[in-house]
mmCIF file of C-alpha atoms in Angstrom:
data_model
loop_
_atom_site.group_PDB
_atom_site.id
_atom_site.type_symbol
_atom_site.label_atom_id
_atom_site.label_comp_id
_atom_site.label_asym_id
_atom_site.label_seq_id
_atom_site.Cartn_x
_atom_site.Cartn_y
_atom_site.Cartn_z
ATOM 1 C CA MET J 82 0.000 0.000 0.000
ATOM 2 C CA GLN J 83 1.250 3.459 -0.920
ATOM 3 C CA PHE J 84 0.580 6.177 1.624
ATOM 4 C CA ARG J 85 1.086 9.805 0.674
ATOM 5 C CA VAL J 86 0.640 13.117 2.509
ATOM 6 C CA LEU J 87 -0.101 15.781 -0.078
ATOM 7 C CA LEU J 88 -1.385 19.316 -0.424
ATOM 8 C CA GLY J 89 -4.547 19.775 -2.418
ATOM 9 C CA ASP J 90 -8.287 20.167 -2.761
ATOM 10 C CA ILE J 91 -10.150 16.973 -1.829
ATOM 11 C CA THR J 92 -13.100 17.985 -4.030
ATOM 12 C CA THR J 93 -10.914 17.563 -7.131
ATOM 13 C CA TRP J 94 -9.168 14.346 -5.998
ATOM 14 C CA HIS J 95 -9.410 11.523 -8.546
ATOM 15 C CA ALA J 96 -9.528 8.735 -5.971
ATOM 16 C CA ASP J 97 -12.061 5.911 -5.932
ATOM 17 C CA GLY J 98 -13.375 7.270 -2.655
ATOM 18 C CA ILE J 99 -12.811 10.270 -0.400
ATOM 19 C CA VAL J 100 -13.412 10.618 3.338
ATOM 20 C CA ASN J 101 -15.144 13.774 4.495
ATOM 21 C CA SER J 102 -14.998 15.259 7.992
ATOM 22 C CA ALA J 103 -18.755 15.483 8.390
ATOM 23 C CA SER J 104 -21.211 16.923 10.852
ATOM 24 C CA SER J 105 -23.524 14.524 12.674
ATOM 25 C CA SER J 106 -26.401 15.690 10.469
ATOM 26 C CA LEU J 107 -24.382 14.746 7.341
ATOM 27 C CA LEU J 108 -25.752 17.876 5.665
ATOM 28 C CA GLY J 109 -22.522 19.779 5.082
ATOM 29 C CA LEU J 110 -22.793 21.888 8.205
ATOM 30 C CA SER J 111 -19.245 21.490 9.528
ATOM 31 C CA GLY J 112 -18.070 24.286 7.259
ATOM 32 C CA GLY J 113 -14.842 24.395 5.291
ATOM 33 C CA THR J 114 -14.127 21.127 3.508
ATOM 34 C CA ASP J 115 -17.444 19.535 4.490
ATOM 35 C CA ASN J 116 -19.388 22.373 2.901
ATOM 36 C CA ALA J 117 -17.113 22.386 -0.166
ATOM 37 C CA ILE J 118 -17.684 18.657 -0.722
ATOM 38 C CA HIS J 119 -21.457 19.133 -0.605
ATOM 39 C CA ARG J 120 -21.289 22.066 -3.020
ATOM 40 C CA ALA J 121 -19.089 20.131 -5.445
ATOM 41 C CA GLY J 122 -21.153 16.938 -5.150
ATOM 42 C CA GLY J 123 -24.362 18.784 -5.910
ATOM 43 C CA ILE J 124 -27.901 18.508 -4.642
ATOM 44 C CA SER J 125 -27.974 14.739 -5.217
ATOM 45 C CA LEU J 126 -25.166 14.267 -2.691
ATOM 46 C CA THR J 127 -26.961 16.322 -0.056
ATOM 47 C CA SER J 128 -30.220 14.472 -0.752
ATOM 48 C CA ALA J 129 -28.478 11.127 -0.342
ATOM 49 C CA CYS J 130 -27.014 12.298 2.957
ATOM 50 C CA ARG J 131 -30.388 13.512 4.175
ATOM 51 C CA ALA J 132 -31.807 10.044 3.514
ATOM 52 C CA LEU J 133 -29.171 8.548 5.854
ATOM 53 C CA LYS J 134 -30.780 10.419 8.779
ATOM 54 C CA GLY J 135 -27.577 11.472 10.459
ATOM 55 C CA CYS J 136 -24.622 9.631 11.942
ATOM 56 C CA HIS J 137 -23.207 9.187 15.445
ATOM 57 C CA THR J 138 -19.822 10.560 16.451
ATOM 58 C CA GLY J 139 -17.137 7.966 15.868
ATOM 59 C CA ASP J 140 -19.091 6.362 13.036
ATOM 60 C CA ALA J 141 -19.240 6.851 9.267
ATOM 61 C CA LYS J 142 -21.672 6.338 6.400
ATOM 62 C CA VAL J 143 -21.177 6.200 2.642
ATOM 63 C CA THR J 144 -22.847 7.725 -0.407
ATOM 64 C CA PHE J 145 -21.987 8.029 -4.062
ATOM 65 C CA GLY J 146 -19.905 11.055 -5.016
ATOM 66 C CA TYR J 147 -22.319 12.235 -7.724
ATOM 67 C CA LYS J 148 -20.651 15.272 -9.333
ATOM 68 C CA LEU J 149 -17.353 14.730 -7.529
ATOM 69 C CA PRO J 150 -14.489 12.950 -9.338
ATOM 70 C CA ALA J 151 -14.558 10.259 -6.630
ATOM 71 C CA LYS J 152 -17.154 7.520 -7.023
ATOM 72 C CA TYR J 153 -17.850 7.374 -3.284
ATOM 73 C CA VAL J 154 -17.834 9.750 -0.334
ATOM 74 C CA ILE J 155 -17.429 8.327 3.153
ATOM 75 C CA HIS J 156 -18.882 10.776 5.675
ATOM 76 C CA ALA J 157 -16.953 10.303 8.940
ATOM 77 C CA VAL J 158 -18.183 12.096 12.048
ATOM 78 C CA GLY J 159 -15.245 12.957 14.239
ATOM 79 C CA PRO J 160 -15.438 14.326 17.781
ATOM 80 C CA ILE J 161 -15.476 17.926 18.905
ATOM 81 C CA TRP J 162 -12.341 18.578 20.976
ATOM 82 C CA VAL J 163 -13.167 19.463 24.582
ATOM 83 C CA GLY J 164 -9.789 18.887 26.186
ATOM 84 C CA GLY J 165 -9.170 15.229 25.476
ATOM 85 C CA LYS J 166 -10.831 13.800 28.582
ATOM 86 C CA ARG J 167 -14.166 12.747 27.073
ATOM 87 C CA GLY J 168 -13.003 9.931 24.830
ATOM 88 C CA GLU J 169 -12.189 12.129 21.839
ATOM 89 C CA GLU J 170 -9.205 10.029 20.752
ATOM 90 C CA GLU J 171 -11.205 6.804 20.835
ATOM 91 C CA GLU J 172 -13.983 8.433 18.791
ATOM 92 C CA LEU J 173 -11.506 9.830 16.269
ATOM 93 C CA VAL J 174 -9.768 6.486 15.805
ATOM 94 C CA SER J 175 -13.170 4.800 15.551
ATOM 95 C CA CYS J 176 -14.331 6.922 12.629
ATOM 96 C CA TYR J 177 -11.054 6.280 10.758
ATOM 97 C CA ARG J 178 -11.441 2.539 11.311
ATOM 98 C CA LYS J 179 -15.082 2.656 10.236
ATOM 99 C CA SER J 180 -14.071 4.574 7.107
ATOM 100 C CA LEU J 181 -11.486 1.934 6.192
ATOM 101 C CA LEU J 182 -14.046 -0.843 6.704
ATOM 102 C CA LEU J 183 -16.682 0.903 4.588
ATOM 103 C CA ALA J 184 -14.148 1.558 1.833
ATOM 104 C CA GLU J 185 -13.116 -2.078 1.820
ATOM 105 C CA GLU J 186 -16.756 -3.182 1.661
ATOM 106 C CA LYS J 187 -17.212 -0.973 -1.419
ATOM 107 C CA LYS J 188 -14.002 -2.400 -2.932
ATOM 108 C CA ILE J 189 -12.391 1.021 -3.046
ATOM 109 C CA GLY J 190 -8.759 0.585 -4.028
ATOM 110 C CA TYR J 191 -7.629 4.206 -3.834
ATOM 111 C CA LEU J 192 -8.865 6.204 -0.838
ATOM 112 C CA ALA J 193 -8.208 9.827 0.134
ATOM 113 C CA PHE J 194 -8.778 11.265 3.611
ATOM 114 C CA THR J 195 -9.343 14.783 4.796
ATOM 115 C CA SER J 196 -8.028 15.613 8.265
ATOM 116 C CA ILE J 197 -11.043 14.620 10.341
ATOM 117 C CA SER J 198 -12.075 16.984 13.186
ATOM 118 C CA THR J 199 -8.978 19.198 13.073
ATOM 119 C CA GLU J 200 -10.299 22.021 10.901
ATOM 120 C CA ASP J 201 -13.944 22.021 11.920
ATOM 121 C CA LYS J 202 -14.013 20.658 15.484
ATOM 122 C CA ARG J 203 -10.828 22.082 17.062
ATOM 123 C CA TYR J 204 -9.044 18.732 17.448
ATOM 124 C CA PRO J 205 -5.290 19.479 17.777
ATOM 125 C CA ARG J 206 -3.539 18.477 14.578
ATOM 126 C CA GLN J 207 -0.505 16.847 16.177
ATOM 127 C CA ARG J 208 -2.605 14.751 18.522
ATOM 128 C CA ALA J 209 -4.883 13.720 15.680
ATOM 129 C CA ALA J 210 -1.962 12.710 13.448
ATOM 130 C CA ALA J 211 -0.267 10.738 16.219
ATOM 131 C CA ALA J 212 -3.494 8.821 16.882
ATOM 132 C CA VAL J 213 -4.650 8.028 13.351
ATOM 133 C CA ILE J 214 -1.556 7.594 11.185
ATOM 134 C CA PRO J 215 -0.646 4.264 12.874
ATOM 135 C CA VAL J 216 -4.224 3.098 12.247
ATOM 136 C CA ILE J 217 -4.052 3.928 8.541
ATOM 137 C CA LEU J 218 -0.619 2.382 8.060
ATOM 138 C CA SER J 219 -1.320 -0.715 10.157
ATOM 139 C CA GLU J 220 -4.864 -1.443 8.996
ATOM 140 C CA GLY J 221 -4.885 -0.157 5.425
ATOM 141 C CA ALA J 222 -3.126 -3.081 3.769
ATOM 142 C CA TYR J 223 -6.162 -3.840 1.598
ATOM 143 C CA PHE J 224 -5.802 -0.587 -0.350
ATOM 144 C CA THR J 225 -3.582 0.150 -3.317
ATOM 145 C CA ARG J 226 -3.121 3.749 -2.194
ATOM 146 C CA ILE J 227 -4.259 6.016 0.607
ATOM 147 C CA ASP J 228 -3.691 9.766 0.511
ATOM 148 C CA MET J 229 -3.976 12.258 3.351
ATOM 149 C CA VAL J 230 -5.003 15.457 1.579
ATOM 150 C CA CYS J 231 -3.867 18.520 3.521
ATOM 151 C CA THR J 232 -5.054 22.091 3.239
ATOM 152 C CA ASP J 233 -1.736 23.762 4.111
ATOM 153 C CA GLU J 234 1.968 23.018 4.512
ATOM 154 C CA ALA J 235 1.830 23.010 8.307
ATOM 155 C CA MET J 236 -0.770 20.237 8.242
ATOM 156 C CA GLN J 237 1.248 18.343 5.646
ATOM 157 C CA ASP J 238 4.353 18.495 7.839
ATOM 158 C CA ILE J 239 2.460 17.267 10.906
ATOM 159 C CA TYR J 240 0.979 14.217 9.183
ATOM 160 C CA THR J 241 4.235 13.503 7.361
ATOM 161 C CA ARG J 242 6.212 13.545 10.600
ATOM 162 C CA ALA J 243 3.700 11.193 12.233
ATOM 163 C CA ALA J 244 4.205 8.744 9.354
ATOM 164 C CA VAL J 245 7.994 9.110 9.578
ATOM 165 C CA LEU J 246 7.893 8.285 13.292
ATOM 166 C CA PHE J 247 5.687 5.261 12.559
ATOM 167 C CA TRP J 248 8.350 3.842 10.249
ATOM 168 C CA LEU J 249 11.199 4.684 12.614
ATOM 169 C CA ARG J 250 9.389 2.798 15.381
ATOM 170 C CA ARG J 251 8.901 -0.136 13.017
ATOM 171 C CA LEU J 252 12.630 -0.124 12.282
ATOM 172 C CA ASN J 253 13.423 0.138 15.971
ATOM 173 C CA ASP J 254 11.148 -2.778 16.839
ATOM 174 C CA GLY J 255 12.029 -4.902 13.794
ATOM 175 C CA HIS J 256 13.520 -8.327 14.342
ATOM 176 C CA CYS J 257 17.062 -8.840 13.098
ATOM 177 C CA ASP J 258 16.066 -11.709 10.790
ATOM 178 C CA GLY J 259 13.767 -9.498 8.735
ATOM 179 C CA GLN J 260 15.621 -6.228 9.125
ATOM 180 C CA SER J 261 16.943 -6.003 5.550
ATOM 181 C CA SER J 262 13.539 -6.282 3.879
ATOM 182 C CA LEU J 263 11.995 -3.996 6.507
ATOM 183 C CA VAL J 264 14.615 -1.323 5.827
ATOM 184 C CA ASP J 265 13.919 -1.525 2.089
ATOM 185 C CA GLU J 266 10.182 -1.224 2.693
ATOM 186 C CA ALA J 267 10.651 1.705 5.086
ATOM 187 C CA MET J 268 12.935 3.635 2.704
ATOM 188 C CA ILE J 269 10.400 3.404 -0.126
ATOM 189 C CA ALA J 270 7.521 4.315 2.187
ATOM 190 C CA LEU J 271 9.374 7.396 3.439
ATOM 191 C CA VAL J 272 10.187 8.555 -0.085
ATOM 192 C CA MET J 273 6.633 8.005 -1.315
ATOM 193 C CA LEU J 274 5.150 10.130 1.479
ATOM 194 C CA ARG J 275 5.740 13.355 -0.462
ATOM 195 C CA VAL J 276 5.562 12.110 -4.071
ATOM 196 C CA SER J 277 2.673 13.715 -5.937
ATOM 197 C CA ALA J 278 3.299 12.414 -9.461
ATOM 198 C CA ASP J 279 1.207 9.452 -10.575
ATOM 199 C CA LYS J 280 3.737 7.895 -12.959
ATOM 200 C CA PRO J 281 7.116 7.496 -11.315
ATOM 201 C CA ASP J 282 10.359 6.948 -13.104
ATOM 202 C CA PRO J 283 11.901 3.821 -11.495
ATOM 203 C CA ILE J 284 15.403 5.263 -11.828
ATOM 204 C CA ALA J 285 14.387 8.484 -10.061
ATOM 205 C CA LEU J 286 12.663 6.430 -7.371
ATOM 206 C CA ALA J 287 15.746 4.278 -6.816
ATOM 207 C CA GLU J 288 17.954 7.359 -6.496
ATOM 208 C CA ARG J 289 15.670 8.961 -3.950
ATOM 209 C CA VAL J 290 15.550 5.743 -1.949
ATOM 210 C CA ARG J 291 19.357 5.747 -1.876
ATOM 211 C CA GLN J 292 19.299 9.360 -0.686
ATOM 212 C CA MET J 293 16.844 8.485 2.086
ATOM 213 C CA ARG J 294 19.017 5.573 3.167
ATOM 214 C CA ARG J 295 22.003 7.936 3.437
ATOM 215 C CA VAL J 296 19.947 10.355 5.549
ATOM 216 C CA LEU J 297 19.024 7.538 7.947
ATOM 217 C CA ARG J 298 22.351 5.706 7.943
ATOM 218 C CA PRO J 299 23.389 7.052 11.396
ATOM 219 C CA PHE J 300 20.039 5.891 12.818
ATOM 220 C CA LEU J 301 20.232 2.496 11.110
ATOM 221 C CA ASP J 302 23.759 1.939 12.397
ATOM 222 C CA MET J 303 22.783 2.541 16.023
ATOM 223 C CA SER J 304 22.546 -0.423 18.335
ATOM 224 C CA GLN J 305 19.043 -1.393 19.398
ATOM 225 C CA PRO J 306 16.941 -0.367 21.149
ATOM 226 C CA ARG J 307 17.211 3.264 20.088
ATOM 227 C CA SER J 308 15.844 5.903 22.420
ATOM 228 C CA ILE J 309 12.864 8.164 21.817
ATOM 229 C CA LEU J 310 15.338 11.030 21.431
ATOM 230 C CA ASP J 311 17.185 9.063 18.742
ATOM 231 C CA MET J 312 13.942 8.600 16.822
ATOM 232 C CA GLU J 313 12.968 12.248 17.178
ATOM 233 C CA GLN J 314 16.365 13.366 15.886
ATOM 234 C CA ALA J 315 16.150 10.953 12.962
ATOM 235 C CA ALA J 316 12.662 12.270 12.176
ATOM 236 C CA ASP J 317 14.078 15.822 12.137
ATOM 237 C CA GLN J 318 16.689 14.699 9.589
ATOM 238 C CA VAL J 319 14.093 13.071 7.382
ATOM 239 C CA MET J 320 11.845 16.133 7.512
ATOM 240 C CA ALA J 321 14.793 18.352 6.576
ATOM 241 C CA SER J 322 15.571 16.070 3.641
ATOM 242 C CA TYR J 323 12.076 16.561 2.221
ATOM 243 C CA ARG J 324 12.839 20.202 1.537
ATOM 244 C CA THR J 325 15.589 19.114 -0.835
ATOM 245 C CA LEU J 326 13.519 16.283 -2.286
ATOM 246 C CA ASP J 327 10.547 18.605 -2.873
ATOM 247 C CA GLU J 328 12.800 20.906 -4.891
ATOM 248 C CA LEU J 329 13.838 17.988 -7.068
ATOM 249 C CA GLN J 330 10.319 16.623 -7.494
ATOM 250 C CA ALA J 331 9.327 19.092 -10.195
ATOM 251 C CA ASP J 332 12.176 17.769 -12.350
ATOM 252 C CA SER J 333 11.414 14.087 -11.755
ATOM 253 C CA ASN J 334 8.645 11.759 -12.850
ATOM 254 C CA LEU J 335 8.125 9.873 -9.623
ATOM 255 C CA GLY J 336 4.772 8.179 -8.894
ATOM 256 C CA ASP J 337 3.181 4.751 -8.995
ATOM 257 C CA THR J 338 5.837 2.206 -9.957
ATOM 258 C CA VAL J 339 7.253 0.601 -6.819
ATOM 259 C CA PRO J 340 8.862 -2.772 -6.105
ATOM 260 C CA PRO J 341 6.539 -5.764 -5.564
ATOM 261 C CA TYR J 342 6.978 -5.874 -1.799
ATOM 262 C CA TYR J 343 5.367 -2.431 -1.517
ATOM 263 C CA GLN J 344 2.288 -3.313 -3.509
ATOM 264 C CA ALA J 345 -0.997 -4.006 -1.745
#
């Protein structure tokens, strides 16, 4: 499964399905992205949502996308943030899990998420990313591709860093017998996080994987177990490397072609 964290407008995303951060009424009342999805989907989308008669927090329901490029819209109702002591994290994780299950039931191969609850319900971005990125990466194996579509660079950096830390923890916890294949998988995953092109050049991909391996060589050479500080410092190095990689991306043709072990 490819996982990417990209900037863009979810209403124009050519995925099989998109996940909307919806209000409990499902009528486009959360503002921002929720309202934009309803406007772009047209009156048929809103009518289909009205027929669903609402949705509980932590749950999700699905409709067709109608005028949207995506065939399906999954309407996930995330929690309103009230300090983190009323089960908000459990409800947030629940609606991501429900969205993945609904997408799998509809045989959606390529799924794109908005950042649920962070823009419309005050959920802190960093806490949201730390809670849900492991869920997507651990439980999204069915999908060919999952994108997190971000509205600004700050959001993109937060979700990217959460994914980087996920892979660094995997490397830290990996068993020695499978370490070589795990490192290869992690290097490709880290490179693909910020690749927006749909048709990658395999040579460009291989070169960027080699660059990522050089960035993480000090971390990889450390004896295990590495400390939390070691992982945070390695994550800083990876995030810094993306600035250089992003500059090169416009001149490359990096996208879908990845080695077999990274396919869904």
